[in-house]
Short mmCIF file of C-alpha atoms in Angstrom, two decimals:
data_model
loop_
_atom_site.label_atom_id
_atom_site.label_comp_id
_atom_site.label_asym_id
_atom_site.label_seq_id
_atom_site.Cartn_x
_atom_site.Cartn_y
_atom_site.Cartn_z
CA PHE A 895 95.40 132.81 107.58
CA VAL A 896 92.00 133.34 109.12
CA GLY A 897 90.38 132.04 105.95
CA PHE A 898 92.00 128.62 106.39
CA TRP A 899 90.58 128.19 109.90
CA ALA A 900 87.22 129.46 108.71
CA ILE A 901 86.91 126.19 106.79
CA PHE A 902 86.61 124.44 110.15
CA GLY A 903 84.31 127.07 111.64
CA GLU A 904 87.06 128.78 113.64
CA THR A 905 87.60 132.51 113.17
CA LEU A 906 90.36 132.86 115.82
CA GLY A 907 88.43 135.19 118.11
CA HIS A 908 86.82 137.13 115.31
CA GLU A 909 83.25 135.96 115.75
CA LEU A 910 80.96 137.01 112.98
CA GLY A 911 78.44 138.42 115.46
CA GLN A 912 81.10 140.73 116.94
CA MET A 913 82.40 141.97 113.58
CA SER A 914 81.04 144.82 111.59
CA GLY A 915 79.39 144.05 108.28
CA VAL A 916 82.45 145.27 106.37
CA GLY A 917 84.85 143.13 108.41
CA ALA A 918 82.77 139.99 108.05
CA SER A 919 82.29 140.52 104.34
CA LEU A 920 86.05 141.11 103.87
CA LEU A 921 86.78 137.95 105.86
CA TRP A 922 84.48 135.85 103.71
CA LEU A 923 85.72 137.54 100.54
CA HIS A 924 89.26 136.60 101.54
CA PHE A 925 88.07 133.07 102.31
CA MET A 926 86.34 132.64 98.95
CA LEU A 927 89.19 134.14 96.92
CA SER A 928 91.78 131.98 98.66
CA GLN A 929 89.71 128.88 97.85
CA VAL A 930 89.48 129.90 94.19
CA VAL A 931 93.25 130.52 94.02
CA LEU A 932 94.02 127.18 95.66
CA LEU A 933 91.65 125.37 93.31
CA ASN A 934 93.29 127.06 90.31
CA MET A 935 96.74 126.04 91.59
CA LEU A 936 95.55 122.44 91.98
CA THR A 937 94.15 122.45 88.45
CA ALA A 938 97.40 123.86 87.05
CA LEU A 939 99.53 121.25 88.84
CA MET A 940 97.30 118.42 87.65
CA GLY A 941 97.45 119.76 84.10
CA GLU A 942 101.24 119.98 84.23
CA THR A 943 101.51 116.43 85.57
CA PHE A 944 99.18 115.16 82.86
CA GLN A 945 101.26 116.93 80.21
CA LYS A 946 104.48 115.33 81.51
CA VAL A 947 102.89 111.87 81.47
CA ASN A 948 101.44 112.47 78.02
CA ASP A 949 104.83 113.62 76.67
CA ALA A 950 106.54 110.48 78.00
CA ALA A 951 103.79 108.11 76.82
CA ASP A 952 105.29 107.51 73.35
CA ASP A 953 108.75 106.75 74.75
CA GLU A 954 107.21 104.44 77.36
CA TRP A 955 105.25 102.60 74.68
CA LYS A 956 108.39 102.13 72.56
CA PHE A 957 110.31 100.81 75.56
CA LEU A 958 107.58 98.29 76.42
CA HIS A 959 107.32 97.25 72.77
CA VAL A 960 111.07 96.49 72.64
CA ASN A 961 110.76 94.53 75.89
CA ASN A 962 107.96 92.45 74.36
CA ILE A 963 110.06 91.75 71.27
CA ASP A 964 113.05 90.73 73.42
CA GLU A 965 110.83 88.44 75.47
CA PHE A 966 109.46 86.87 72.27
CA PHE A 967 112.95 86.01 71.02
CA GLU A 968 113.90 84.46 74.37
CA LEU A 969 111.01 81.97 74.17
CA PRO A 970 111.67 78.39 73.07
CA HIS A 971 111.39 77.72 69.35
CA VAL A 972 108.74 75.04 69.67
CA PRO A 973 105.36 75.30 71.44
CA PRO A 974 104.88 73.76 74.90
CA PRO A 975 103.54 70.29 74.09
CA PHE A 976 106.41 69.64 71.68
CA ASN A 977 109.22 71.01 73.82
CA ALA A 978 108.98 68.11 76.28
CA LEU A 979 111.89 66.40 74.53
CA MET A 980 114.04 69.52 74.90
CA ILE A 981 113.16 69.78 78.60
CA ALA A 982 113.85 66.09 79.17
CA ARG A 983 117.21 66.40 77.37
CA SER A 984 118.27 69.43 79.46
CA LEU A 985 117.17 67.72 82.71
CA GLY A 986 119.07 64.56 81.73
CA ALA A 987 122.20 66.58 80.97
CA HIS A 988 121.82 68.37 84.29
CA TYR A 989 121.56 65.18 86.34
CA ALA A 990 124.14 63.21 84.36
CA HIS A 991 126.84 65.84 83.84
CA GLY A 992 125.90 68.67 86.19
CA ALA A 993 125.10 71.03 83.32
CA PRO A 994 123.37 74.25 84.36
CA LEU A 995 119.62 74.57 83.87
CA ARG A 996 119.65 78.26 83.06
CA LYS A 997 118.93 79.65 79.65
CA PRO A 998 121.80 79.96 77.21
CA GLN A 999 123.27 83.46 77.13
CA ARG A 1000 122.48 85.53 74.10
CA PRO A 1001 125.46 87.04 72.29
CA GLU A 1002 126.21 90.69 72.87
CA PRO A 1003 124.45 92.95 70.37
CA VAL A 1004 126.64 94.47 67.72
CA PRO A 1005 126.71 98.29 67.95
CA LEU A 1006 125.21 100.04 64.94
CA SER A 1007 127.99 102.61 64.73
CA GLN A 1008 131.50 102.64 66.07
#
């Protein structure tokens, strides 16, 4: 516990001038070893976190790839300058008949196995 406060220059009443050479050297040995152990623990935790992220990277990529494919199929079938007629038709239907402006619902996917 003294080693932690030694980081800030506090030795909790154990001034280095009042200690014997053995006591001061043991205090600083404890301080240095505790710093090495804490640094090793930090390195191990960072390595474990990196390994978890690295293990999940392939699944995350697959998920994002499927999202991109789904987004592609939800896009209109014609490019933006040519879809003006479709937009005008849907706006006209909305104002004339109160039709909703939202996208048409896609059918439920068929399960691969039942």
